Amino acid sequence: MTKEIMNELGQTEKEFLNAYNTEKYNATKFSVTSDCLIFTVENADGKEESIDLDDKRLKIALIQRANHPHIDKWALPGGFVNKGRETSLEAAKRELGEETEISGIYLEQLYTLDDIERDQRDHIISVSYMSLVDKIEKELRAGSDAKKAEWFEVERKVTQINKSIIENGFIREKFIDIVLIKEDIKIISKIKEVTAVKNRARRTKLELVNRGGLAFDHAIVINLALDRIKNKVEYTDIMFNLLPEYFTIAEAYKVYQLTTNKNDTVQNFRKKFKNVRKMIIETDKTTKKYSPRPAKLYKLNIHWDDHEG
Amino acid sequence: MTKEIMNELGQTEKEFLNAYNTEKYNATKFSVTSDCLIFTVENADGKEESIDLDDKRLKIALIQRANHPHIDKWALPGGFVNKGRETSLEAAKRELGEETEISGIYLEQLYTLDDIERDQRDHIISVSYMSLVDKIEKELRAGSDAKKAEWFEVERKVTQINKSIIENGFIREKFIDIVLIKEDIKIISKIKEVTAVKNRARRTKLELVNRGGLAFDHAIVINLALDRIKNKVEYTDIMFNLLPEYFTIAEAYKVYQLTTNKNDTVQNFRKKFKNVRKMIIETDKTTKKYSPRPAKLYKLNIHWDDHEG
DNA sequence: TCAATAGTGTCTATTAGACAGTATACC
DNA sequence: GGTATACTGTCTAATAGACACTATTGA
């Protein structure tokens, strides 16, 4: 074991740890928050009634901040991580439990934001998690630090692309609007994606241009989440976290469209996900919700990627 | 603006920020480190001479720790992030500059590790960055906290897969060895990937089983990096960061093999990357290094994904 | 019968993968 | 000539994408 090895001060590991004073480095220590990007798909009006799939929207949960900074602005639900007592993932789960009624939903780490000026109080780090839930388990509650909690339609619009050629490369600026809508509230947060390519080096940076009604740098991480969802929908089964256990092909295709913004046909979608990838399987249930002819209800085939080992 | 909105204590934003005492929360604050996973491809013996592509290896830079904890063990180069003065990305660049001779290399955020027990000193968070460099710019230097810095061959071996069926799902355990070799030093770090699938919920967790000669939980993040490289090599141009500016098809194919572990043919590789994706373009240079017949040297076509906007 | 959506089949173009065959150098 | 690696072309199977066609119900 390493126990008997001495460091340059002649300390054993035990002596070193006893002498290690966690308070000593306080001026250099960070507060860490865990922020949740909770996505769902539901009707634009949030009600169950509509039988028109065109009413479906991709939505994200936001809370209205009850305190400074960015008081009254909308923000991702989240909170400080309790040092020594939980991980940021556990904090995210705790926050999810506080904001919503959930259990066993999809959750993955997304990105860590740590710009020096991102929070006016201090240099505070945010570890963000992305979560996908279906409508059964999505009652939102405002936590103690929030005035309200609401589902916002989320959409991304590229408003401008500038490309300038430089020696052995180019610089491309992509201006993106993150648009968030809940009834009469419309938030537009503007960000810029700068890709600089020179020789073999390619570097991409996301900058906040105008945060609009959205707190902190949350638009940046929403943009990252939309990218990641788009990618993962193509080669994993995450989209089925946005659907109920039993769903029609048309419903699944709508979620596919909302997350990828692709415009294929429902027939080809059926072939790809059912026949080729065998990602969904028929059940003996049907629904007449959308048409006179009953539509089969399908469910996720959890063994679809068994060949992966 | 929000300046005039009062919080529940009747404070304006300015009053709130003046009263915000960063010291007050010290017991709850984290030290944050930035750790670098620097990958390259070079000959097994680290020398330039060999003309046999089978001598090429994927390697990662490790330093030997000079202090507790994990003194004498090998670890990812990294260090504490200076609060208020730099981001973790800037800290990573600083560390890269300290450990190696680099400039303008590929660098992306990988993952944030924050298990409570991951560091014996305190609950310390690690934000890790993945970097790919080619051999021109890879002289390693040991930093102040390191006894040595070396390139280790890195390889991943799946040693066992257990799958047990549960109601409406299954649990799969995958035991993975992260093998690191530098001449007579051979480090084997054992981790376990547990995938639990029940109904629609799929959850994957990585656990350290036996860290071997590798410090902290660095095996976890090396495993994540190998996965991400493998994925990104398929649909981005990151692999060309592991190659010199001018390269032969055979060299590029070798890097493709080392990063993906796929066994296609060099002919099909040529067709895919040159003819179909147009990711590489011919130059007028040639080399006779590997064969009597001169091989054309190619370079990355930086405009290959122009249709993406 | 029609209307409306569900579902199947077919055609084409592209790509992946296997592999035969040709080319260009040095000996 | 032989040898070694570079490069081209061809065949097949799988997939993506467009879209015509059939099926099943209620009105």
XYZ file of C-alpha atoms (C1' of nucleotides) in Angstrom:
672
model
C 0.000 0.000 0.000
C 0.975 3.632 -0.337
C 0.587 4.271 3.387
C 4.280 4.154 4.119
C 5.421 6.444 1.317
C 6.476 9.880 2.551
C 5.944 13.126 0.694
C 8.509 15.929 0.442
C 7.603 17.126 3.938
C 8.242 13.644 5.300
C 4.560 13.015 5.972
C 2.838 9.675 5.674
C -0.549 9.718 4.019
C -2.238 9.644 7.419
C -0.195 12.561 8.704
C -0.862 14.484 5.510
C -4.610 14.004 5.746
C -4.690 14.957 9.426
C -2.814 18.147 8.634
C -4.978 18.929 5.597
C -7.056 21.902 6.624
C -10.092 22.243 4.423
C -10.816 25.693 5.873
C -7.451 27.010 4.799
C -8.427 27.193 1.125
C -11.761 28.872 1.672
C -11.078 31.953 -0.399
C -10.441 29.651 -3.327
C -13.552 27.560 -2.952
C -16.671 27.471 -5.078
C -20.336 27.212 -4.449
C -21.764 24.597 -6.788
C -25.302 24.440 -8.064
C -27.047 21.592 -9.794
C -29.478 22.693 -12.497
C -32.092 20.545 -14.203
C -33.283 20.700 -17.783
C -36.553 18.808 -17.641
C -38.124 18.178 -21.035
C -41.507 16.776 -21.909
C -43.854 16.680 -24.888
C -47.438 17.781 -24.422
C -50.182 19.787 -26.089
C -49.554 23.482 -26.550
C -52.344 24.360 -24.110
C -51.128 21.797 -21.605
C -54.460 19.996 -21.678
C -55.080 16.392 -22.495
C -58.101 16.823 -24.763
C -56.698 17.645 -28.193
C -56.558 14.767 -30.644
C -54.505 16.792 -33.098
C -50.849 15.753 -33.007
C -49.944 19.135 -34.491
C -50.766 20.605 -31.083
C -47.852 18.712 -29.518
C -44.892 20.766 -28.375
C -41.488 20.111 -26.849
C -41.509 21.824 -23.465
C -39.057 22.607 -20.699
C -39.744 23.280 -17.021
C -38.776 26.732 -15.777
C -39.255 28.435 -12.440
C -39.684 32.123 -11.816
C -36.998 33.306 -9.436
C -38.189 34.682 -6.100
C -34.914 36.316 -5.125
C -31.990 38.258 -6.507
C -30.089 37.947 -8.723
C -32.386 37.855 -11.758
C -35.406 38.165 -9.518
C -38.665 37.556 -11.432
C -36.756 36.134 -14.389
C -37.328 32.548 -15.463
C -34.638 30.005 -14.750
C -33.855 26.318 -14.726
C -34.920 24.655 -11.498
C -31.886 23.912 -9.386
C -30.108 24.631 -6.194
C -26.899 24.421 -4.270
C -25.198 21.076 -3.825
C -24.724 20.116 -0.183
C -21.030 19.484 0.183
C -20.072 16.168 1.742
C -23.661 15.001 1.762
C -24.664 14.587 -1.866
C -23.359 14.542 -5.407
C -24.639 16.979 -8.012
C -26.620 14.094 -9.489
C -28.286 13.454 -6.144
C -28.946 17.170 -5.798
C -30.548 17.126 -9.249
C -32.749 14.212 -8.222
C -33.669 16.057 -5.043
C -34.530 19.172 -7.041
C -36.525 17.086 -9.501
C -38.451 15.656 -6.595
C -39.041 19.115 -5.218
C -40.195 20.644 -8.486
C -42.099 17.718 -9.922
C -43.707 14.433 -9.036
C -41.335 11.951 -10.492
C -39.539 8.719 -9.932
C -37.235 6.720 -12.110
C -37.017 9.153 -14.989
C -34.229 9.591 -17.490
C -31.407 11.760 -16.185
C -27.933 12.414 -17.536
C -25.203 14.896 -16.882
C -25.113 17.595 -19.541
C -22.473 20.238 -18.979
C -20.670 22.249 -16.341
C -20.825 26.033 -16.659
C -18.262 28.069 -14.806
C -17.718 31.448 -16.427
C -16.301 33.854 -13.898
C -19.029 36.429 -14.426
C -21.949 34.056 -14.857
C -23.344 34.837 -11.419
C -23.122 38.295 -9.919
C -22.851 36.985 -6.358
C -19.660 35.040 -6.747
C -17.815 32.651 -9.056
C -20.425 29.916 -8.850
C -20.282 26.675 -10.821
C -23.338 25.007 -12.292
C -23.425 21.298 -13.101
C -26.454 20.721 -15.296
C -28.493 17.575 -15.826
C -30.896 16.778 -18.606
C -34.046 14.878 -17.877
C -36.793 13.562 -20.138
C -40.213 12.790 -18.711
C -43.569 11.826 -20.104
C -46.819 13.492 -19.247
C -47.956 11.059 -16.581
C -45.396 12.316 -14.118
C -45.084 16.002 -14.724
C -47.041 18.031 -12.205
C -44.873 21.053 -11.513
C -44.516 22.608 -8.083
C -42.734 25.835 -7.318
C -39.928 25.238 -4.825
C -39.156 27.519 -1.903
C -37.012 29.852 -4.020
C -39.522 30.145 -6.862
C -42.649 32.192 -7.386
C -43.991 29.874 -10.061
C -43.064 26.775 -12.007
C -44.346 26.314 -15.550
C -43.833 24.267 -18.700
C -42.580 26.455 -21.569
C -42.653 25.552 -25.228
C -39.039 25.557 -26.324
C -37.877 26.264 -29.825
C -34.602 27.193 -31.440
C -34.261 29.572 -34.336
C -31.093 30.303 -36.264
C -31.390 33.968 -37.171
C -28.103 34.587 -38.941
C -24.934 32.875 -40.110
C -21.783 34.799 -40.916
C -18.838 33.025 -42.435
C -15.556 34.762 -43.073
C -12.622 33.077 -44.731
C -9.227 33.471 -43.099
C -5.871 32.018 -44.029
C -6.152 28.225 -43.976
C -9.548 28.358 -42.364
C -12.668 30.288 -41.590
C -14.698 31.772 -38.776
C -18.406 31.073 -38.630
C -20.789 32.904 -36.359
C -24.215 31.414 -35.886
C -26.795 33.536 -34.111
C -29.386 31.442 -32.336
C -32.601 32.465 -30.593
C -33.817 30.245 -27.788
C -37.552 30.939 -27.767
C -39.623 29.989 -24.730
C -43.384 30.398 -24.695
C -46.015 29.906 -22.028
C -49.347 31.458 -22.950
C -48.710 35.220 -22.965
C -45.123 34.943 -21.707
C -42.598 34.881 -24.538
C -38.906 34.783 -23.682
C -36.279 35.195 -26.380
C -32.718 34.568 -25.306
C -30.014 35.231 -27.871
C -26.786 33.291 -28.082
C -23.959 33.066 -30.576
C -22.025 29.983 -31.629
C -18.583 30.859 -32.918
C -16.671 28.163 -34.792
C -13.095 29.001 -35.646
C -11.295 26.610 -37.985
C -7.652 27.139 -38.774
C -5.562 24.383 -40.312
C -6.653 21.294 -38.428
C -7.817 23.125 -35.306
C -11.550 23.517 -34.908
C -12.858 25.372 -31.891
C -16.464 26.112 -31.002
C -17.540 28.548 -28.342
C -21.020 29.477 -27.170
C -21.612 33.026 -26.008
C -24.574 34.701 -24.432
C -25.583 37.697 -26.549
C -28.759 38.767 -24.788
C -30.319 36.692 -22.065
C -33.754 38.267 -22.409
C -36.119 37.034 -19.731
C -34.012 33.987 -18.950
C -31.761 34.055 -15.884
C -27.995 33.521 -15.840
C -26.469 31.640 -18.788
C -29.252 29.114 -18.908
C -29.844 29.682 -22.633
C -26.403 28.214 -23.323
C -27.163 24.961 -21.632
C -30.664 24.722 -23.122
C -29.019 24.977 -26.527
C -26.578 22.208 -25.623
C -29.439 20.038 -24.408
C -31.378 20.475 -27.655
C -28.281 19.413 -29.579
C -27.709 16.399 -27.407
C -31.329 15.282 -27.583
C -31.262 15.634 -31.360
C -28.159 13.497 -31.612
C -29.244 10.864 -29.135
C -32.696 10.421 -30.639
C -30.974 9.170 -33.792
C -29.031 6.357 -32.205
C -30.468 5.657 -28.753
C -33.936 5.076 -27.320
C -34.134 8.249 -25.235
C -37.121 9.627 -27.153
C -39.316 6.978 -25.564
C -38.847 8.705 -22.219
C -40.970 11.485 -23.720
C -43.772 9.053 -24.559
C -46.190 7.070 -22.409
C -45.538 3.358 -22.009
C -47.966 2.552 -24.828
C -48.029 4.804 -27.864
C -49.012 4.860 -31.516
C -46.499 5.106 -34.342
C -47.879 8.546 -35.171
C -47.272 9.752 -31.631
C -43.718 8.432 -31.645
C -43.079 10.004 -35.028
C -44.331 13.349 -33.741
C -41.851 13.209 -30.848
C -39.149 12.285 -33.336
C -40.037 15.341 -35.415
C -40.171 17.675 -32.426
C -36.752 16.598 -31.182
C -34.887 16.294 -34.488
C -36.778 18.837 -36.637
C -36.517 16.330 -39.445
C -39.259 15.960 -41.991
C -39.334 12.364 -43.019
C -42.581 10.443 -43.434
C -44.358 8.414 -40.810
C -44.081 5.362 -43.088
C -40.313 5.510 -43.192
C -40.216 6.188 -39.475
C -42.217 3.031 -38.906
C -39.875 1.017 -41.074
C -36.741 2.345 -39.432
C -37.766 2.041 -35.797
C -39.983 -1.028 -36.012
C -38.729 -3.162 -38.889
C -35.041 -2.299 -39.141
C -33.939 -1.374 -35.644
C -36.679 -3.342 -33.920
C -36.749 -0.644 -31.278
C -40.516 -0.826 -30.793
C -42.819 -3.805 -30.643
C -46.553 -4.268 -31.112
C -48.832 -4.865 -28.188
C -52.383 -6.209 -28.305
C -53.741 -2.822 -27.268
C -55.262 -0.348 -29.703
C -56.613 3.185 -29.622
C -59.252 4.964 -31.663
C -58.203 8.360 -30.372
C -56.958 9.685 -33.690
C -58.828 7.758 -36.329
C -61.833 5.540 -37.044
C -59.469 2.722 -37.782
C -57.933 1.565 -34.522
C -54.208 2.162 -34.285
C -52.042 -0.453 -32.645
C -50.270 0.635 -29.513
C -46.568 -0.093 -29.427
C -44.029 -0.131 -26.665
C -40.279 0.148 -26.417
C -38.413 -3.098 -27.007
C -35.913 -2.895 -24.181
C -33.767 -5.567 -25.821
C -33.375 -3.768 -29.150
C -29.650 -3.191 -28.708
C -28.824 -6.622 -27.308
C -26.231 -7.260 -30.004
C -24.187 -4.457 -28.460
C -23.337 -6.848 -25.646
C -34.736 46.345 -15.679
C -34.981 44.142 -12.628
C -33.043 46.589 -10.466
C -36.117 48.005 -8.754
C -37.765 44.704 -7.898
C -37.571 43.892 -4.189
C -37.143 40.410 -2.759
C -38.984 39.076 0.277
C -36.610 40.932 2.593
C -37.362 44.177 0.765
C -33.911 44.335 -0.799
C -33.125 45.723 -4.210
C -30.675 43.717 -6.287
C -27.882 46.089 -5.320
C -28.663 45.820 -1.606
C -28.890 42.040 -1.926
C -25.508 41.750 -3.603
C -23.867 44.063 -1.075
C -25.229 41.947 1.748
C -24.243 38.668 0.058
C -21.399 37.314 2.119
C -19.405 34.783 0.174
C -17.542 33.782 3.319
C -20.738 32.845 5.079
C -21.186 29.673 3.068
C -17.625 28.453 3.396
C -18.408 25.152 5.041
C -20.536 24.319 2.040
C -17.996 25.224 -0.602
C -15.986 22.997 -2.873
C -12.496 22.910 -4.165
C -12.614 22.302 -7.904
C -9.927 20.679 -9.989
C -9.563 20.632 -13.731
C -8.169 17.375 -15.096
C -6.878 16.760 -18.615
C -7.116 13.615 -20.689
C -4.483 14.173 -23.344
C -4.457 11.560 -26.070
C -2.013 11.019 -28.886
C -1.012 8.266 -31.304
C 2.608 7.276 -31.561
C 4.873 4.244 -31.831
C 4.875 1.847 -28.902
C 8.486 2.700 -28.072
C 7.821 6.420 -28.403
C 10.441 6.729 -31.104
C 9.964 8.073 -34.588
C 11.926 5.442 -36.498
C 9.554 2.546 -36.992
C 7.935 2.317 -40.404
C 5.543 -0.395 -39.238
C 2.082 1.023 -38.634
C 1.358 -1.942 -36.362
C 3.675 -0.274 -33.837
C 1.262 2.649 -33.481
C -0.586 2.941 -30.175
C -3.221 5.197 -28.668
C -1.588 6.853 -25.672
C -2.620 9.058 -22.787
C -0.478 11.417 -20.732
C -0.197 10.571 -17.034
C 1.834 12.111 -14.246
C 3.194 10.359 -11.202
C 1.896 12.085 -8.098
C 4.500 13.656 -5.838
C 2.241 14.118 -2.823
C -0.545 12.492 -0.884
C -3.149 11.311 -1.494
C -2.241 8.522 -3.918
C 1.409 9.495 -3.726
C 3.491 7.694 -6.370
C 0.378 6.567 -8.220
C -0.221 7.711 -11.773
C -2.897 10.293 -12.415
C -4.329 12.628 -15.008
C -2.487 15.923 -15.122
C -4.571 18.629 -13.547
C -4.834 21.084 -10.745
C -7.058 23.350 -8.750
C -9.097 25.997 -10.517
C -8.343 29.525 -9.315
C -11.671 30.932 -8.236
C -12.605 34.274 -9.732
C -9.578 34.254 -11.985
C -10.122 31.454 -14.468
C -12.641 28.932 -15.742
C -11.999 25.212 -15.577
C -11.329 25.342 -19.324
C -8.692 28.017 -18.818
C -7.220 25.977 -15.973
C -7.094 22.970 -18.301
C -5.281 25.034 -20.934
C -2.892 26.263 -18.266
C -2.234 22.702 -17.127
C -1.771 21.589 -20.722
C 0.792 24.314 -21.178
C 2.547 23.244 -18.015
C 2.654 19.550 -18.855
C 3.250 19.757 -22.567
C 4.378 22.038 -25.345
C 1.162 22.806 -27.068
C -0.844 25.466 -28.759
C -4.163 25.405 -30.497
C -4.979 21.780 -29.849
C -8.362 20.129 -29.643
C -9.986 20.461 -26.227
C -13.512 19.715 -25.063
C -15.243 19.329 -21.749
C -15.791 15.689 -20.906
C -17.443 15.101 -17.555
C -17.663 16.360 -14.002
C -16.894 13.878 -11.244
C -18.112 14.653 -7.763
C -18.546 11.524 -5.697
C -18.394 12.387 -2.022
C -15.613 9.920 -1.300
C -13.617 10.393 -4.496
C -10.890 12.347 -2.713
C -9.838 11.567 0.826
C -8.992 15.184 1.645
C -12.414 16.653 1.126
C -15.433 16.598 -1.177
C -13.542 17.830 -4.233
C -15.065 18.208 -7.688
C -13.183 17.409 -10.868
C -14.153 18.922 -14.215
C -12.352 16.929 -16.879
C -11.341 17.929 -20.387
C -10.376 15.736 -23.260
C -7.620 16.786 -25.601
C -6.246 15.225 -28.768
C -2.769 16.129 -29.972
C -0.439 14.948 -32.679
C 3.163 14.005 -32.194
C 4.677 17.319 -33.211
C 3.543 19.001 -30.047
C 3.778 16.429 -27.345
C 6.906 16.819 -25.263
C 5.811 16.032 -21.722
C 7.072 17.892 -18.696
C 6.393 16.973 -15.111
C 4.676 19.831 -13.293
C 5.537 20.926 -9.767
C 3.276 18.329 -8.166
C 4.517 15.451 -10.283
C 7.576 13.215 -10.113
C 7.297 12.208 -13.746
C 5.120 12.664 -16.787
C 4.850 9.890 -19.361
C 2.788 8.703 -22.311
C 1.017 5.420 -21.512
C -0.480 3.064 -24.042
C -4.170 2.907 -23.206
C -6.400 -0.015 -23.929
C -9.772 -1.183 -22.749
C -10.718 -4.785 -22.167
C -14.156 -6.094 -21.324
C -13.491 -9.012 -18.998
C -17.002 -10.109 -18.126
C -20.647 -9.405 -18.853
C -23.424 -10.535 -16.535
C -27.014 -10.112 -17.573
C -29.878 -10.965 -15.283
C -33.488 -10.689 -16.318
C -35.864 -8.958 -13.942
C -39.539 -8.170 -14.278
C -40.005 -5.968 -17.358
C -36.301 -5.458 -17.743
C -32.813 -6.600 -17.000
C -29.642 -5.670 -15.203
C -26.370 -5.873 -17.064
C -22.990 -5.650 -15.423
C -20.009 -5.079 -17.661
C -16.572 -5.429 -16.105
C -13.986 -3.334 -17.865
C -10.217 -3.193 -17.437
C -8.504 0.055 -18.272
C -4.976 -1.069 -19.129
C -2.146 1.458 -19.169
C 1.348 0.489 -20.249
C 4.642 2.361 -20.317
C 7.602 0.069 -20.814
C 7.765 -2.021 -17.623
C 4.949 -0.156 -15.873
C 1.583 -1.828 -16.340
C -1.457 -0.369 -14.617
C -4.763 -2.205 -14.625
C -7.702 -0.287 -13.242
C -10.973 -2.157 -12.948
C -14.366 -0.544 -13.356
C -17.907 -1.814 -13.663
C -20.661 -0.455 -15.885
C -24.083 -1.295 -14.522
C -27.055 -0.815 -16.847
C -30.453 -1.259 -15.248
C -33.421 -1.350 -17.612
C -36.922 -1.558 -16.212
C -39.920 -0.714 -18.353
C -38.841 2.358 -20.260
C -36.250 3.500 -17.722
C -32.649 2.832 -18.619
C -29.961 3.867 -16.183
C -26.221 3.420 -16.525
C -23.772 3.865 -13.710
C -19.988 3.549 -13.723
C -18.308 2.270 -10.603
C -14.702 1.934 -9.630
C -13.979 -1.691 -8.683
C -10.234 -1.546 -8.192
C -8.231 1.507 -9.090
C -4.939 -0.370 -9.322
C -2.040 1.976 -9.869
C -4.256 4.800 -11.092
C -5.129 7.616 -8.684
C -8.616 8.705 -7.653
C -11.480 7.794 -9.995
C -9.516 8.623 -13.103
C -10.266 5.245 -14.698
C -13.935 6.240 -14.886
C -13.255 9.318 -16.903
C -10.701 7.590 -19.143
C -13.406 5.089 -19.992
C -15.839 7.907 -20.802
C -13.231 9.571 -22.994
C -12.607 6.356 -24.965
C -16.338 6.078 -25.572
C -16.638 9.668 -26.682
C -13.644 9.456 -29.012
C -15.057 6.294 -30.552
C -18.393 7.966 -31.175
C -17.002 11.233 -32.467
C -14.524 9.621 -34.843
C -17.521 8.214 -36.720
C -19.240 11.497 -37.452
C -16.762 14.337 -36.840
C -13.208 15.103 -37.899
C -11.612 14.843 -34.449
C -9.361 11.942 -35.431
C -7.295 14.312 -37.577
C -6.125 16.021 -34.400
C -4.216 12.792 -33.740
C -2.466 12.996 -37.114
C 0.136 15.366 -38.516
C -1.032 17.966 -41.013
C -0.057 15.730 -43.942
C -0.706 12.015 -43.676
C -1.160 8.912 -45.787
C -4.451 7.053 -46.035
C -2.845 4.107 -44.257
C -1.820 6.308 -41.334
C -5.297 7.787 -41.050
C -6.842 4.329 -41.235
C -4.572 3.147 -38.425
C -5.742 5.995 -36.199
C -9.319 5.118 -37.126
C -8.690 1.533 -36.073
C -6.987 2.488 -32.822
C -9.832 4.778 -31.774
C -12.811 2.733 -32.933
C -11.410 -0.826 -32.700
C -13.209 -1.514 -35.947
C -11.763 -3.860 -38.520
C -12.753 -2.577 -41.873
C -10.354 -2.425 -44.808
C -8.159 0.465 -45.792
C -9.854 0.483 -49.209
C -13.276 1.081 -47.741
C -11.848 3.633 -45.346
C -10.437 5.533 -48.295
C -13.765 5.446 -50.081
C -15.737 6.604 -47.039
C -13.516 9.434 -45.880
C -12.188 10.628 -49.246
C -14.835 9.845 -51.858
C -18.094 9.859 -49.898
C -17.599 12.312 -47.046
C -14.860 14.275 -48.800
C -13.262 14.760 -45.404
C -9.710 14.490 -46.721
C -8.154 15.896 -49.858
C -5.047 15.047 -51.861
C -1.992 17.243 -51.753
C 0.899 17.221 -54.214
C 3.186 15.779 -51.561
C 4.149 12.107 -51.362
C 6.104 9.842 -49.058
C 8.087 6.666 -49.639
C 8.280 5.899 -45.933
C 6.151 2.783 -46.039
C 6.461 1.421 -49.536
C 8.495 1.529 -52.743
C 5.539 3.086 -54.455
C 5.142 6.640 -53.175
C 1.958 7.241 -51.213
C 0.122 10.505 -51.667
C -0.100 12.696 -48.610
C -3.563 13.934 -47.755
C -4.838 16.626 -45.473
C -8.083 17.412 -43.729
C -10.639 19.221 -45.863
C -11.819 21.815 -43.368
C -14.896 22.540 -45.479
C -16.138 18.933 -45.555
C -19.243 19.694 -43.460
C -20.141 22.962 -45.177
C -23.611 21.726 -46.034
C -24.317 21.728 -42.284
C -24.499 25.533 -42.457
C -70.735 4.856 -50.255
C -66.911 8.430 -48.287
C -63.684 10.233 -44.985
C -59.862 9.670 -42.152
C -56.011 7.702 -40.422
C -53.327 3.064 -40.106
C -50.458 0.239 -42.240
C -47.852 -2.332 -46.401
C -45.183 -2.572 -50.387
C -42.134 -0.811 -54.001
C -38.824 1.810 -56.264
C -34.366 4.410 -56.278
C -30.212 6.300 -54.536
C -26.746 5.996 -51.252
C -23.760 3.666 -48.307
C -21.283 -0.234 -45.998
C -18.514 -3.968 -46.507
C -15.988 -7.609 -48.884
C -12.574 -8.261 -52.044
C -10.569 -8.721 -56.860
C -7.590 -6.506 -59.583
C -4.307 -2.873 -61.272
C -0.389 0.608 -60.461
C 4.098 2.245 -59.145
C 7.992 2.034 -57.237
C 12.677 -0.671 -55.695
C 15.258 -4.817 -55.796
C 11.156 -10.853 -63.203
C 9.463 -10.488 -57.773
C 7.965 -7.883 -53.791
C 5.677 -4.484 -51.264
C 2.433 -1.162 -50.582
C -0.817 2.261 -53.083
C -4.794 2.764 -55.316
C -9.177 1.615 -58.338
C -13.141 -0.785 -59.450
C -16.906 -4.106 -58.740
C -20.217 -6.765 -56.542
C -23.756 -7.426 -52.809
C -26.443 -6.258 -48.941
C -28.407 -2.924 -46.075
C -30.430 1.406 -45.437
C -32.617 5.993 -46.357
C -36.011 8.397 -48.493
C -39.942 9.182 -51.594
C -44.348 7.758 -52.381
C -48.098 4.647 -54.294
C -51.186 1.602 -52.612
C -54.231 -1.169 -49.448
C -56.806 -1.739 -44.825
C -60.065 -0.775 -41.238
C -63.090 1.560 -38.973
C -67.280 5.207 -38.318
C -70.591 7.990 -40.435
